[in-house]
mmCIF file of C-alpha atoms in Angstrom:
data_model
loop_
_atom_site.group_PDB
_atom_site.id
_atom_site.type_symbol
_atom_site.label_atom_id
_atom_site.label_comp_id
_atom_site.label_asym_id
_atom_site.label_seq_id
_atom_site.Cartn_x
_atom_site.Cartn_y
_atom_site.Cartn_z
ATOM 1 C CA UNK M 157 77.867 145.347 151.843
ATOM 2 C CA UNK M 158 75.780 147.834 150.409
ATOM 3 C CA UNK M 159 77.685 150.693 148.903
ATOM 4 C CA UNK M 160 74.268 153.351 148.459
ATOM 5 C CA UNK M 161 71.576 153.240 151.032
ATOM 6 C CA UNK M 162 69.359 154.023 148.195
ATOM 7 C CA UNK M 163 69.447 154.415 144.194
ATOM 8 C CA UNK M 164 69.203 158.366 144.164
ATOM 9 C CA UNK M 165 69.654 158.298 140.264
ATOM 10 C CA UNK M 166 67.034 155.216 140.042
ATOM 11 C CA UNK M 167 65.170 156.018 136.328
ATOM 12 C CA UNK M 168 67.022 158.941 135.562
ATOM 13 C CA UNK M 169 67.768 158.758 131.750
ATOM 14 C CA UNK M 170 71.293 160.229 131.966
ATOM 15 C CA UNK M 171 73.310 161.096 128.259
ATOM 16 C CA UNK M 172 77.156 160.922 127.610
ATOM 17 C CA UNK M 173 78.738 161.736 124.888
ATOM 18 C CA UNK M 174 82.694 161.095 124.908
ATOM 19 C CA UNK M 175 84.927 162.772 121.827
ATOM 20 C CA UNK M 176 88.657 163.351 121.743
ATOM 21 C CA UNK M 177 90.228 166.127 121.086
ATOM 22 C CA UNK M 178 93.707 167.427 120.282
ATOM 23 C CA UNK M 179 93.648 169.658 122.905
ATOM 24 C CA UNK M 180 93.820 167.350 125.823
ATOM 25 C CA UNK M 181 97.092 166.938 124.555
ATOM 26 C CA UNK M 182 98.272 170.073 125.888
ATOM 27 C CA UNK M 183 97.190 169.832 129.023
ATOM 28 C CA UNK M 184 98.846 166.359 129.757
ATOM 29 C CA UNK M 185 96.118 163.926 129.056
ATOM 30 C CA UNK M 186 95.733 161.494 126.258
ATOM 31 C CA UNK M 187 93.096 158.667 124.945
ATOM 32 C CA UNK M 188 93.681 156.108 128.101
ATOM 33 C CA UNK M 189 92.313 159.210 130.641
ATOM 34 C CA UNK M 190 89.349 159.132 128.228
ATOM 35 C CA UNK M 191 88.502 155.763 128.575
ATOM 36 C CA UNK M 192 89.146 155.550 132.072
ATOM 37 C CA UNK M 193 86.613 158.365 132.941
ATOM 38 C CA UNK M 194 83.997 156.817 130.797
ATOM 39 C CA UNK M 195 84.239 153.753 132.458
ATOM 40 C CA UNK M 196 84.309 155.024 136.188
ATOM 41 C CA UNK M 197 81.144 157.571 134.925
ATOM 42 C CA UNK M 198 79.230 154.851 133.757
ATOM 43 C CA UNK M 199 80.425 152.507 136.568
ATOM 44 C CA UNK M 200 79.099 155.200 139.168
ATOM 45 C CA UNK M 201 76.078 155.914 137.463
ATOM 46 C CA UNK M 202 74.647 152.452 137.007
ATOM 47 C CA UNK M 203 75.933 151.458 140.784
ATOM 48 C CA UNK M 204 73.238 154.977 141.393
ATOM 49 C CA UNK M 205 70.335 153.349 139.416
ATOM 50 C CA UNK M 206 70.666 155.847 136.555
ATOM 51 C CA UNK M 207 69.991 154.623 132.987
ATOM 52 C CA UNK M 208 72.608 155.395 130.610
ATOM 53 C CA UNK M 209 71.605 157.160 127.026
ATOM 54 C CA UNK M 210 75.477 157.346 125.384
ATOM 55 C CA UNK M 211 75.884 158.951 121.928
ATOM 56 C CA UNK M 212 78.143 157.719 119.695
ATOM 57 C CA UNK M 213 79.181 156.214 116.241
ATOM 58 C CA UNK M 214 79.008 152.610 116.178
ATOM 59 C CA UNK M 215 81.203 152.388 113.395
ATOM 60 C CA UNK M 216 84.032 154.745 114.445
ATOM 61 C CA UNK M 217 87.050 153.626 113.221
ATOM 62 C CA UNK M 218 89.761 154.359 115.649
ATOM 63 C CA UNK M 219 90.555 153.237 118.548
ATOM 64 C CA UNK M 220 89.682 153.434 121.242
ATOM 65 C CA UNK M 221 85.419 153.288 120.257
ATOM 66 C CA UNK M 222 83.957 154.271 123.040
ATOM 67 C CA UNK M 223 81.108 152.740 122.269
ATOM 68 C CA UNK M 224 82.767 149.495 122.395
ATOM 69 C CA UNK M 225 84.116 150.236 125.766
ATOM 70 C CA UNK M 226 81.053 151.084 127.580
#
């Protein structure tokens, strides 16, 4: 079953760049909602064809890493 008739993102260099914040705090959110809209962005994004160009430090201590998780 083919989910896209076509690859409308196909080539398209697309950057994310994921950081937490203490404000999401406030508004009900916390470090899992993060992660779970960086996956389903990327997820959606490749599924379109798009290349992925994510910013991030490699050797960011806490957890989650995003980079890890993509």
């Amino acid at each position: 079953m083919v989910l896209f008739e076509e690859r409308f993102l196909n080539d398209f260099k697309i950057g994310i760049s994921i950081s937490e914040s203490q404000d999401i705090y406030k508004y009900g959110l916390g470090t899992m909602h993060l992660e779970d809209i960086t996956v389903e962005m990327a997820r959606y994004l490749l599924a379109c064809g798009a290349i992925i160009a994510y910013g991030g430090n490699i050797k960011y201590n806490k957890t989650p890493n995003y980079t890890v998780i993509l």
